[in-house]
Tab-separated table of C-alpha atoms and ligand atoms in Angstrom:
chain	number	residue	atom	x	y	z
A	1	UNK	CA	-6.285	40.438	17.999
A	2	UNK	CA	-2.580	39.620	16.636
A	3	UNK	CA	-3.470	37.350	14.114
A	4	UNK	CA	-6.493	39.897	13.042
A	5	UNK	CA	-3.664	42.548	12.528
A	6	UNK	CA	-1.810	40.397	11.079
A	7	UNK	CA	-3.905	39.108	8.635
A	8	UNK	CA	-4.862	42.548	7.130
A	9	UNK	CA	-1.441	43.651	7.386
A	10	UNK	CA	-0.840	40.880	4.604
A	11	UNK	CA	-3.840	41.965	2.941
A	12	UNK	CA	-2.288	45.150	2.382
A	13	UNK	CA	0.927	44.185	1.797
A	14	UNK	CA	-0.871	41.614	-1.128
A	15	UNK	CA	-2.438	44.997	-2.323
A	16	UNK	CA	0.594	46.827	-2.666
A	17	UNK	CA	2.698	44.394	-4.255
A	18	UNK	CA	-0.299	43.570	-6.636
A	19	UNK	CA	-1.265	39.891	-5.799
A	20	UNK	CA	-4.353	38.986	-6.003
A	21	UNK	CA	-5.386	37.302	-2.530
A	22	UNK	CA	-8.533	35.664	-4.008
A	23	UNK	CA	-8.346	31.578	-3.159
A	24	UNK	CA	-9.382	29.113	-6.283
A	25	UNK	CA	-12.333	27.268	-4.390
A	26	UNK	CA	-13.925	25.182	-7.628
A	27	UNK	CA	-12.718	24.289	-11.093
A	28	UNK	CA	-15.155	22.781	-13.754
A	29	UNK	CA	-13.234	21.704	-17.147
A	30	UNK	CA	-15.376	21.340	-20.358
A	31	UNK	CA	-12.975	19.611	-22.602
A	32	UNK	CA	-13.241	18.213	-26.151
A	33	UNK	CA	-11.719	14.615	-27.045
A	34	UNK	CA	-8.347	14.250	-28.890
A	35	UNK	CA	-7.720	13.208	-31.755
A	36	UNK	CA	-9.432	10.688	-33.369
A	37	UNK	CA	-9.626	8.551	-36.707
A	38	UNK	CA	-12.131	10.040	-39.291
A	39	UNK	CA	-16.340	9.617	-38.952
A	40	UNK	CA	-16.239	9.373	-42.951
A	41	UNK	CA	-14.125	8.596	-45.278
A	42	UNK	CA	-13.578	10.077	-48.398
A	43	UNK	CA	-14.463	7.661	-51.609
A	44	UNK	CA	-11.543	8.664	-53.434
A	45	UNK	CA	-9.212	8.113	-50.398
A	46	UNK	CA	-8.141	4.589	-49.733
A	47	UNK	CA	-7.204	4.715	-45.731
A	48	UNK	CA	-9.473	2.320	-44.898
A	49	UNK	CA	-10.618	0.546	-41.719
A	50	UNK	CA	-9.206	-2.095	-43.183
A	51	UNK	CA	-5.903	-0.544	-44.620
A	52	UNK	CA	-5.119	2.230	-42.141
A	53	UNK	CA	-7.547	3.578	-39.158
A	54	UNK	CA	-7.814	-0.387	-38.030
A	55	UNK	CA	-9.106	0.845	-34.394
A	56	UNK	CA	-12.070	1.770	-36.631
A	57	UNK	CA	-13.623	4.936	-37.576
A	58	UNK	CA	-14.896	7.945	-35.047
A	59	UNK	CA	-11.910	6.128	-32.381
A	60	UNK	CA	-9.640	7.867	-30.687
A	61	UNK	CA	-5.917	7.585	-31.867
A	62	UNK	CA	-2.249	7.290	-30.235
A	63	UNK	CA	-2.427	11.176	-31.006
A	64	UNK	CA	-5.193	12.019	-29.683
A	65	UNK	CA	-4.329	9.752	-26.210
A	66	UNK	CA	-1.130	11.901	-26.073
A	67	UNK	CA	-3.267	14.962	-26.418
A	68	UNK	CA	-5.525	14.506	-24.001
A	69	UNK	CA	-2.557	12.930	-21.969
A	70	UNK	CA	-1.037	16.471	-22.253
A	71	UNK	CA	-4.059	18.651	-21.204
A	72	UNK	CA	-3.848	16.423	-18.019
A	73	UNK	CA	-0.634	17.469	-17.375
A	74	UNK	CA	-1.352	21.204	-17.972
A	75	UNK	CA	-4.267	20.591	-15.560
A	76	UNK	CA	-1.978	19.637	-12.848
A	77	UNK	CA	0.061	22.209	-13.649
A	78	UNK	CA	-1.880	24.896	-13.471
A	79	UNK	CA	-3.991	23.269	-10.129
A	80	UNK	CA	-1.365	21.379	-8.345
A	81	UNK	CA	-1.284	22.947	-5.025
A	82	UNK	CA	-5.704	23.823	-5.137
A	83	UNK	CA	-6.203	19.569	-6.212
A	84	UNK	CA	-3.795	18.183	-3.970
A	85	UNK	CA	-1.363	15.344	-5.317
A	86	UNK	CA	-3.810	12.533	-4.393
A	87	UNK	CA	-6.781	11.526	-6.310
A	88	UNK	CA	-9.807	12.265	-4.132
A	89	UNK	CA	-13.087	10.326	-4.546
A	90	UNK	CA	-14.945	13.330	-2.969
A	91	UNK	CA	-12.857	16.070	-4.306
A	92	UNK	CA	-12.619	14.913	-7.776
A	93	UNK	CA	-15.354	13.801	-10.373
A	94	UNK	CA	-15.311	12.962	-14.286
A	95	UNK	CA	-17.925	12.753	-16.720
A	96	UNK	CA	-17.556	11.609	-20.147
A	97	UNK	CA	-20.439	11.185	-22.751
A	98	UNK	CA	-20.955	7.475	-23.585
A	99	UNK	CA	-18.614	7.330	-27.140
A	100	UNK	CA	-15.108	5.670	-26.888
A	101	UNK	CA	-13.542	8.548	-27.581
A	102	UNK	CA	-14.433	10.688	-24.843
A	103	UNK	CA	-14.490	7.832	-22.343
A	104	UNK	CA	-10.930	7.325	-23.352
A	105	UNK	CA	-10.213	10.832	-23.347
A	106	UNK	CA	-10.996	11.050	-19.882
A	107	UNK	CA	-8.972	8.200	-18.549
A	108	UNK	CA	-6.198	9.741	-20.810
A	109	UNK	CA	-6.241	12.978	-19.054
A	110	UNK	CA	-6.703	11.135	-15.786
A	111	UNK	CA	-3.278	9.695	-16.031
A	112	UNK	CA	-1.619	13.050	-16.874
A	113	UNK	CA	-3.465	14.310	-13.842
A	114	UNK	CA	-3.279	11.975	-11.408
A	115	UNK	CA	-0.071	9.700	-11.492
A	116	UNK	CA	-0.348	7.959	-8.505
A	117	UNK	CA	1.774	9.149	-5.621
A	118	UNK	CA	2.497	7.527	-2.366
A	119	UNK	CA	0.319	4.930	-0.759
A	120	UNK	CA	-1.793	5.080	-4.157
A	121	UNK	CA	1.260	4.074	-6.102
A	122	UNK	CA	0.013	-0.071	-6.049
A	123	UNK	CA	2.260	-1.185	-8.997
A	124	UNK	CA	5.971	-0.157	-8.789
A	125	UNK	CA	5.798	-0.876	-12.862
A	126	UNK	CA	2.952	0.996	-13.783
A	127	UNK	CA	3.245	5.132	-12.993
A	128	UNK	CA	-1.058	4.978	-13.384
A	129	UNK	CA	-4.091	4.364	-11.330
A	130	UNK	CA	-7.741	3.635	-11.845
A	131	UNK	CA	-9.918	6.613	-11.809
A	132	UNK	CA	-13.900	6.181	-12.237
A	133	UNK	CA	-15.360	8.191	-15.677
A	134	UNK	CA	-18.943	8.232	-14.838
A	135	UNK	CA	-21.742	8.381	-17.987
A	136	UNK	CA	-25.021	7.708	-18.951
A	137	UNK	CA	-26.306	6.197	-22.170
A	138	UNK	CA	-26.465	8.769	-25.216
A	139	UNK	CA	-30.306	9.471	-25.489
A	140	UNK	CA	-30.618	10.067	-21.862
A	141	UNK	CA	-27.252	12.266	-21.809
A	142	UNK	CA	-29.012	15.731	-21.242
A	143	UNK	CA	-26.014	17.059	-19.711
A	144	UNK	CA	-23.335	17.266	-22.524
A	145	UNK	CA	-24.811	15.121	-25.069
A	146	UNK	CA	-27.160	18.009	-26.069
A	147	UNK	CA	-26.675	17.780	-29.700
A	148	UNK	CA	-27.361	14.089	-29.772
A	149	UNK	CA	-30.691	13.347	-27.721
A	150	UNK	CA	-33.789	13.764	-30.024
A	151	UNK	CA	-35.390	17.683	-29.698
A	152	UNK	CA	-37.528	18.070	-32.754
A	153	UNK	CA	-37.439	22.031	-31.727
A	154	UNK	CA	-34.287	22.261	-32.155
A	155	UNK	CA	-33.959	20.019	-35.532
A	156	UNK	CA	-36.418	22.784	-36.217
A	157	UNK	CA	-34.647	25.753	-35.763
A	158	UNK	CA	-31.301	23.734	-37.870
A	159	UNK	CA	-33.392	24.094	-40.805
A	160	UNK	CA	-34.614	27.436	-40.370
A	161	UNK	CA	-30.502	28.173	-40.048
A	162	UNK	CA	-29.523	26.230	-42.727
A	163	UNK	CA	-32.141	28.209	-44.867
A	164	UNK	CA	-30.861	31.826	-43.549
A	165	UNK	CA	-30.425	34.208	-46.721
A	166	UNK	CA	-27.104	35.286	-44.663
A	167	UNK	CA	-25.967	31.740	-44.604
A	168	UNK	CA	-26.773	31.121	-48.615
A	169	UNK	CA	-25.115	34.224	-49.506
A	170	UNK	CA	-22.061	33.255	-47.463
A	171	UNK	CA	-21.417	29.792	-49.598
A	172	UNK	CA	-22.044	31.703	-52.872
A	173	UNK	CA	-19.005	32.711	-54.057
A	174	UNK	CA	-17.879	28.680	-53.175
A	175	UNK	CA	-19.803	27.489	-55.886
A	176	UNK	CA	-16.878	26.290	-58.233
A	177	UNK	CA	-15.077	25.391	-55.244
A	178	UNK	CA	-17.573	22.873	-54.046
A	179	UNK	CA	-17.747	21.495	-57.431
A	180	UNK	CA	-13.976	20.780	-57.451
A	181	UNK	CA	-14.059	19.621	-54.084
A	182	UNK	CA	-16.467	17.250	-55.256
A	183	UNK	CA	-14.671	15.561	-58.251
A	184	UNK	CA	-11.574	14.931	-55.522
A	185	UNK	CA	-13.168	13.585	-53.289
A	186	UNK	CA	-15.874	11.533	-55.350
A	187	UNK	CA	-18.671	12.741	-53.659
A	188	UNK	CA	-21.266	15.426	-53.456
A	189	UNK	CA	-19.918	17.917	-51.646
A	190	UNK	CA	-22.721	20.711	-50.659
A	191	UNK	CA	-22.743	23.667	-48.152
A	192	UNK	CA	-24.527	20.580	-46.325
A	193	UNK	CA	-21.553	18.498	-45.944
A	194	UNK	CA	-18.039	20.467	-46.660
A	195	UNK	CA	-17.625	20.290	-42.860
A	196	UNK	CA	-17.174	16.347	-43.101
A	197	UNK	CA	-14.483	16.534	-45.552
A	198	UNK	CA	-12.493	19.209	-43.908
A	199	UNK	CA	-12.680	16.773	-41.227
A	200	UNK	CA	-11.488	13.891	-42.685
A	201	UNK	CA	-8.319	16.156	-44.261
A	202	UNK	CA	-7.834	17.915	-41.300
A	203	UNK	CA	-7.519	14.472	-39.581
A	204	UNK	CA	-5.186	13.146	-41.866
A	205	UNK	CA	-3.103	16.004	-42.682
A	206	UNK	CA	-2.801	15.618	-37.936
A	207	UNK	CA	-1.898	12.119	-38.616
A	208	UNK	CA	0.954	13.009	-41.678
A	209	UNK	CA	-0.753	10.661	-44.263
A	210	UNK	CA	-0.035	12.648	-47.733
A	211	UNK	CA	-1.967	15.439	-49.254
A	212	UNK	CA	-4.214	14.283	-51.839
A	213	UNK	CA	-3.167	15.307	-55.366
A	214	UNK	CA	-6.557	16.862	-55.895
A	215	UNK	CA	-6.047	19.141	-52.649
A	216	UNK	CA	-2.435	21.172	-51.827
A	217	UNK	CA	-2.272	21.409	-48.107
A	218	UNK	CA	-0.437	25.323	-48.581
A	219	UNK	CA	-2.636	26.412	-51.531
A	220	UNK	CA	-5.280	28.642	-51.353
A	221	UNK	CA	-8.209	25.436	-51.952
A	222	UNK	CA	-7.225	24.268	-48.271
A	223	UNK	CA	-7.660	27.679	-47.306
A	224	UNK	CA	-11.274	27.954	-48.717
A	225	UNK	CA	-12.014	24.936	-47.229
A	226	UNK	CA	-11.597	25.530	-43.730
A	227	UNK	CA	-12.771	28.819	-44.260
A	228	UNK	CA	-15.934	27.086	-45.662
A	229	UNK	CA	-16.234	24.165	-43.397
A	230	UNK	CA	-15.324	25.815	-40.287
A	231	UNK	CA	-18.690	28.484	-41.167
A	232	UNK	CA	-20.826	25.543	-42.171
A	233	UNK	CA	-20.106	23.733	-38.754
A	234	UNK	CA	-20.772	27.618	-37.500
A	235	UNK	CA	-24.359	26.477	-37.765
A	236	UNK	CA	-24.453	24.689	-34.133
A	237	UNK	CA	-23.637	28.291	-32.322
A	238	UNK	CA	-26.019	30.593	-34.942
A	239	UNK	CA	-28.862	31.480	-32.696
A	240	UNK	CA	-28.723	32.495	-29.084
A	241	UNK	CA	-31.322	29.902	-28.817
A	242	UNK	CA	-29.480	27.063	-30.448
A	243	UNK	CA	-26.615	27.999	-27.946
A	244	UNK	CA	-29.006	27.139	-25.220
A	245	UNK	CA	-29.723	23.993	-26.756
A	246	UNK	CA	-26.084	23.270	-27.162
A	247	UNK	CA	-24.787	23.705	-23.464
A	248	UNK	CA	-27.276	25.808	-21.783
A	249	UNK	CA	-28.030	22.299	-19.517
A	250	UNK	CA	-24.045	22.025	-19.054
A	251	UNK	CA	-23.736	25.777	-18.296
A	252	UNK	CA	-26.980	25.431	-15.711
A	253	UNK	CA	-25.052	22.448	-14.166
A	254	UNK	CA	-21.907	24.075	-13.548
A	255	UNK	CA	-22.937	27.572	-12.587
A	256	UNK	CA	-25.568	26.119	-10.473
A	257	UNK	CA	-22.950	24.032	-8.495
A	258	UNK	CA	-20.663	27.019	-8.257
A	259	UNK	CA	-23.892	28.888	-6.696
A	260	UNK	CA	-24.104	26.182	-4.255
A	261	UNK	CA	-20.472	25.919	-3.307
A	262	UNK	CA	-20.603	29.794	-2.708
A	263	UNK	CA	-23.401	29.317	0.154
A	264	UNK	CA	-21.533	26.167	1.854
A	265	UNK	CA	-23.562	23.455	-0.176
A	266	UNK	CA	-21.163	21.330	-1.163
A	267	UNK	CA	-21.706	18.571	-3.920
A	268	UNK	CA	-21.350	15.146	-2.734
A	269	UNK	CA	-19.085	14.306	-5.312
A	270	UNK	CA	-16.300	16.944	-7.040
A	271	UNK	CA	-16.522	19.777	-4.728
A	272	UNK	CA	-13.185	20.489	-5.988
A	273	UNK	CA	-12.645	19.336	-9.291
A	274	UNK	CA	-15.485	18.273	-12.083
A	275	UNK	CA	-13.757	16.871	-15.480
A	276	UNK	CA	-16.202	16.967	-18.598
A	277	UNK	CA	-15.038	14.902	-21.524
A	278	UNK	CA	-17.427	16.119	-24.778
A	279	UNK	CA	-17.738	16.996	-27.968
A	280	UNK	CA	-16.515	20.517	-30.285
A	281	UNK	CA	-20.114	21.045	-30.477
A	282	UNK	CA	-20.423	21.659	-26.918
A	283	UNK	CA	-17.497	23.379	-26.671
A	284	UNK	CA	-17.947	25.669	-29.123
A	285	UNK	CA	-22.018	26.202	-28.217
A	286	UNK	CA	-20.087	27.116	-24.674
A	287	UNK	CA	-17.940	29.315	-25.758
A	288	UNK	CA	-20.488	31.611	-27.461
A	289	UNK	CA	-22.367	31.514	-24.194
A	290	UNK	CA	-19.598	32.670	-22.997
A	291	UNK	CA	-19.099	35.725	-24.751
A	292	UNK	CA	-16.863	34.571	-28.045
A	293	UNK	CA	-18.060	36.298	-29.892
A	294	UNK	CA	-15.076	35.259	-32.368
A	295	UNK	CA	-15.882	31.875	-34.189
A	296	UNK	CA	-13.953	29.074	-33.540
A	297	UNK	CA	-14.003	25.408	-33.885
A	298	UNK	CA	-12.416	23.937	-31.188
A	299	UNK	CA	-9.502	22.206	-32.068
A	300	UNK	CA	-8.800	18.270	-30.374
A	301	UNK	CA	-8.616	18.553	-26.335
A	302	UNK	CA	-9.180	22.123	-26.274
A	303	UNK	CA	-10.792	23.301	-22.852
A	304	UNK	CA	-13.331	25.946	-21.216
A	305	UNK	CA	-12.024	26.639	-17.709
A	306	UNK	CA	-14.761	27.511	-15.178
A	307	UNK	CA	-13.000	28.639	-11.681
A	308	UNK	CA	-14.626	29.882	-8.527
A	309	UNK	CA	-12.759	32.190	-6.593
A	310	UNK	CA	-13.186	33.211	-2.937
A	311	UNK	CA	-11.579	36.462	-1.671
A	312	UNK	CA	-12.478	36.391	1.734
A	313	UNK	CA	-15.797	35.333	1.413
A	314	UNK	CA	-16.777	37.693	-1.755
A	315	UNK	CA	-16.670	34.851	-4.259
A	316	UNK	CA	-15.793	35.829	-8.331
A	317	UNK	CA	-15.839	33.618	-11.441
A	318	UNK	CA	-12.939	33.472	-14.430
A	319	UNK	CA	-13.171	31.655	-17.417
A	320	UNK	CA	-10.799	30.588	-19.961
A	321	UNK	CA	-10.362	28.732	-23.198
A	322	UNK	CA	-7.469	27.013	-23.729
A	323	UNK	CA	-6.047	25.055	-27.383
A	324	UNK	CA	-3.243	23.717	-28.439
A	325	UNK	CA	-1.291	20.336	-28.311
A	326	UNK	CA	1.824	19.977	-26.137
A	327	UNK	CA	4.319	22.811	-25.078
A	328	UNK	CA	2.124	24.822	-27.277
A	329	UNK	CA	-0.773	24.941	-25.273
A	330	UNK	CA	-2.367	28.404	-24.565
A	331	UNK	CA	-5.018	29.460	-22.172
A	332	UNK	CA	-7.241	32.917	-23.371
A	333	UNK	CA	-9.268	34.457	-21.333
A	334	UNK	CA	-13.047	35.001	-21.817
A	335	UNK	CA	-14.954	38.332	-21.282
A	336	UNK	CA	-18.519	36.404	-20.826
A	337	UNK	CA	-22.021	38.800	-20.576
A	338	UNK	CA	-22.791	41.215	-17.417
A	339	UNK	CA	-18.669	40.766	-16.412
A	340	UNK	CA	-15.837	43.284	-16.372
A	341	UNK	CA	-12.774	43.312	-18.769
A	342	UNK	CA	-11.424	40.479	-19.438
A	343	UNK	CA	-8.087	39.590	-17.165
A	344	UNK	CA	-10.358	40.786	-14.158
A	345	UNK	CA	-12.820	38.582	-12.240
A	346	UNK	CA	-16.279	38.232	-12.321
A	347	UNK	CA	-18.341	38.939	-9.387
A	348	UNK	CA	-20.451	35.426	-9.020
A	349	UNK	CA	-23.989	37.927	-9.030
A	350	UNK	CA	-22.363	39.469	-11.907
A	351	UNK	CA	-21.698	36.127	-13.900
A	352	UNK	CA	-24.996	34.610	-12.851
A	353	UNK	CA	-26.850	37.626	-14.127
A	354	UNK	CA	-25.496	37.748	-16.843
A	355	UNK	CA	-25.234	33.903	-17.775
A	356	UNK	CA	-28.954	33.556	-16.508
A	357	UNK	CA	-30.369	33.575	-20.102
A	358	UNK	CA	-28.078	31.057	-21.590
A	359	UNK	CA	-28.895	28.797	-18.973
A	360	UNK	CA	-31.347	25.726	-19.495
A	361	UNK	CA	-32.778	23.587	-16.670
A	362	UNK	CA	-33.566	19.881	-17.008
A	363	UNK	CA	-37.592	20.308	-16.797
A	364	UNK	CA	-37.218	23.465	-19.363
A	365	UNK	CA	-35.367	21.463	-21.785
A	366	UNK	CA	-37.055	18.429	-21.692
A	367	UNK	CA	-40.120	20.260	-22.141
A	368	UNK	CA	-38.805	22.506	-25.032
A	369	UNK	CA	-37.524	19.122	-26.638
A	370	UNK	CA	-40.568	17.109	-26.453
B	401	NAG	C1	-3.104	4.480	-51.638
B	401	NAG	O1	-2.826	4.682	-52.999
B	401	NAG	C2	-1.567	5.274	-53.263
B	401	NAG	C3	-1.475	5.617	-54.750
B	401	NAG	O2	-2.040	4.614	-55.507
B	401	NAG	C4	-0.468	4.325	-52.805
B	401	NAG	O3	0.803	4.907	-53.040
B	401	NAG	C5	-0.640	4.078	-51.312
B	401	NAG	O4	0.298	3.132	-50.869
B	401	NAG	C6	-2.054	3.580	-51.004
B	401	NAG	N1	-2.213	3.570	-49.573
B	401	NAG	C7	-2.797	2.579	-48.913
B	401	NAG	C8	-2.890	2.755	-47.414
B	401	NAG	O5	-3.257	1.607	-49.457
B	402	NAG	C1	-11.081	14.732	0.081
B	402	NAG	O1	-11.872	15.814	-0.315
B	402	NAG	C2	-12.856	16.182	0.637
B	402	NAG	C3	-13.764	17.218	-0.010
B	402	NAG	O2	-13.022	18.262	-0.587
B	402	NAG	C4	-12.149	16.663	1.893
B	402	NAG	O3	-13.116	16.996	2.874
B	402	NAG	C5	-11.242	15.560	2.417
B	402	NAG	O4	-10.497	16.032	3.505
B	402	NAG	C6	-10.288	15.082	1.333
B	402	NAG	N1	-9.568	13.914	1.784
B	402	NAG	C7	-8.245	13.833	1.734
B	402	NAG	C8	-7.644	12.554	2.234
B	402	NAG	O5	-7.529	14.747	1.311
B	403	NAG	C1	1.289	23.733	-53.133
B	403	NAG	O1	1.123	25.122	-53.078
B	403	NAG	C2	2.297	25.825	-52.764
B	403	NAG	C3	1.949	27.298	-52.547
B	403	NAG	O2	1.073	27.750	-53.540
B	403	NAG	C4	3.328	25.583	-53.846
B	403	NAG	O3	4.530	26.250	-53.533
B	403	NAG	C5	3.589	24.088	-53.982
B	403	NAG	O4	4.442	23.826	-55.076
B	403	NAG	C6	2.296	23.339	-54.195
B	403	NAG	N1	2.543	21.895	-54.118
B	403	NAG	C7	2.065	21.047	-55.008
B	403	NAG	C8	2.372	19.593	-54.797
B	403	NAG	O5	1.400	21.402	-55.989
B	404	NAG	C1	-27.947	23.175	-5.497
B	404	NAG	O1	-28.497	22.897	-4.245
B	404	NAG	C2	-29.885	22.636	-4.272
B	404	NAG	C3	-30.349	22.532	-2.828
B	404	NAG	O2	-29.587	21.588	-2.118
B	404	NAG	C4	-30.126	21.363	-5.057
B	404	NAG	O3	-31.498	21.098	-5.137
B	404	NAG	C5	-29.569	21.562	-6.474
B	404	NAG	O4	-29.698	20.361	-7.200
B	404	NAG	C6	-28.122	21.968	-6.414
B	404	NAG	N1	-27.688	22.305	-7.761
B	404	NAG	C7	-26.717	21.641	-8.393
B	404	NAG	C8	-26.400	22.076	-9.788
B	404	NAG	O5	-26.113	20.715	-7.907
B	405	NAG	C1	-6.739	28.667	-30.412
B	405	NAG	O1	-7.772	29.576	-30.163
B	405	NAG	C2	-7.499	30.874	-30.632
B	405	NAG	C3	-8.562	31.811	-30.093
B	405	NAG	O2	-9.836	31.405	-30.465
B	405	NAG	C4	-7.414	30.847	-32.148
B	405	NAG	O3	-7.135	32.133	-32.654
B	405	NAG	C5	-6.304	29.877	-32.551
B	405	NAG	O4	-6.283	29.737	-33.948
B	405	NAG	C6	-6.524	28.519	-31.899
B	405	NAG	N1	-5.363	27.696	-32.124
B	405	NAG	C7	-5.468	26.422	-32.489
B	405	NAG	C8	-4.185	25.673	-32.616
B	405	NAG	O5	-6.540	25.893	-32.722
């Protein structure tokens, strides 16, 4: 009877000062990789394999380890009291897709997250501990390799996107540009491809290696070209149906565990705490299933926060994004479809509802891809 009176005595008090008395109950973190050395190189650029990126090309760098490193530390953070200092096989699961990027992404954040404490400190020299990254090889990677595994529907619908009037009108007024861009770089440069050399730059301008004299890093060309590249790259997120393809299986994963978690089925593994380690692609094809409605191409170890709140039973969903290297870090909130405001939570029906159609469910995708 006391503690009853009690209890809603601090429930009121909560109310009246303003807390929120909801408990965090699940967190799910879609991150991208940090990072990482070019997938092309430019043939008028000579940073090499050879010369320069000598881990090779695609790999992830010191940067992007310190990155990644960093996110791990905002992680804990943010979670410390909810994930408990100790790394919990149970509590606590990572997936990576199988590139050495993400893998090493993962085990990056890992050690920003879970410096070993206590009896799991087992080397007085080494402030780290081993922490499994689970994966699965890329063609049989339904769950965040989406844009990788062969789906001739969806290769489909690319071209029917790449051949959008809206799309060829956007790149018009590029013309010349292109054509410049070209003769720097000493390649064909087409609405096709722009994204891959704002990539490389955008890499090394990260890494400080100089501007190239055909390209001023504060002029208005640099300007065009992430304008351009950034809408080219746009392409993955164009359809509500290409969304699906792009993290609707991700989305169905993590919303479906949520919906289990909320009626006392716990997962096996990472009741607490699930750690994705992907791509921009999925990222970005997330956050427009999410209700972004403003493009963006998610920057190295940027994250989509999923949480799972409980307030006394009545269990609510918030999602974030959240960019930025370092101290700089920033977490935005997402308003995603059939929720409230953004700022307040989600009731789960709510964000299930509304979610539903952006969803994709192993047998429906692996029928739609065949
Ligand atoms: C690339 O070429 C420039 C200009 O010729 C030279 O200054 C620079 O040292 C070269 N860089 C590498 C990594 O070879
Ligand atoms: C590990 O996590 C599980 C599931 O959340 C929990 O039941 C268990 O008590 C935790 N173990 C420790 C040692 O904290
Ligand atoms: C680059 O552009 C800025 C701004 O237009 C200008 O101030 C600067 O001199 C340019 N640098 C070079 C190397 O051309
Ligand atoms: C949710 O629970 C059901 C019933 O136990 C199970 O079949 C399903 O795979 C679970 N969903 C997820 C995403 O784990
Ligand atoms: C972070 O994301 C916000 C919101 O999408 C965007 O406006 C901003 O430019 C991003 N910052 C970085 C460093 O990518």
């Amino acid at each position: 009877m006391l503690s009853v009176s009690i209890h809603r005595l601090l429930l009121l008090l909560c109310a009246l000062v303003g807390m929120a008395t909801t408990e965090l109950v699940h967190v799910s973190v879609l991150f991208r990789h940090g990072h990482r050395s070019p997938v092309q190189l430019l043939p008028s650029q000579n940073f090499t394999v050879d010369n320069y990126w000598k881990d090779g090309l695609g790999e992830l760098t010191n940067i992007g380890k310190m990155n990644e490193f960093n996110l791990g530390q905002f992680l804990r953070k943010r979670y410390d009291a909810f994930l408990g200092s100790r790394y919990n096989s149970s509590a606590h699961y990572v997936r990576s897709t199988d590139f050495d990027r993400t893998l090493m992404s993962a085990q990056s954040c890992l050690a920003g997250l879970f410096p070993p404490v206590g009896d799991q400190r087992w080397n007085s020299q080494l402030p780290w501990q081993p922490i499994p990254v689970h994966t699965v090889p890329k063609a049989k990677d339904y769950l965040l390799e989406a844009p990788d595994f062969p789906c001739p529907e969806r290769e489909r619908q690319f071209k029917q996107v790449n051949a959008d009037p809206a799309r060829l009108q956007f790149y018009r007024p590029y013309a010349d540009f292109l054509k410049r861009l070209s003769a720097g770089a000493g390649m064909a440069v087409t609405p096709a491809s722009v994204h891959k050399v704002l990539d490389t730059l955008w890499i090394n301008k990260v890494e400080g290696l100089p501007a190239p004299a055909w390209l001023n890093y504060s002029g208005p060309d640099w300007q065009r070209l992430v304008t351009v590249g950034s809408f080219q790259w746009n392409e993955y997120s164009w359809t509500p149906d290409l969304v699906r393809f792009g993290s609707g299986r991700l989305l169905d994963e993590i919303l479906g565990t949520m919906d289990n978690i909320s009626h006392g089925r716990l997962p096996d593994r990472g009741a607490r705490l699930r750690l994705y380690s992907d791509h921009d692609t999925t990222v970005a094809s997330a956050l427009a299933a999410l209700g972004n409605t403003e493009f963006v191409w998610p920057d190295f170890a940027s994250a989509v926060l999923f949480e799972l709140h409980s307030d006394s039973g009545q269990f609510s969903l918030k999602f974030f994004f959240s960019n930025g290297t370092g101290s700089q870090r920033q977490l935005f909130t997402l308003p995603p479809p059939g929720c409230p405001k953004p700022g307040q939570p989600c009731p789960l029906a709510s964000a299930l509802a509304g979610l539903a159609p952006m969803r994709l469910s192993l047998p429906e995708l692996i029928k739609r891809c065949r």
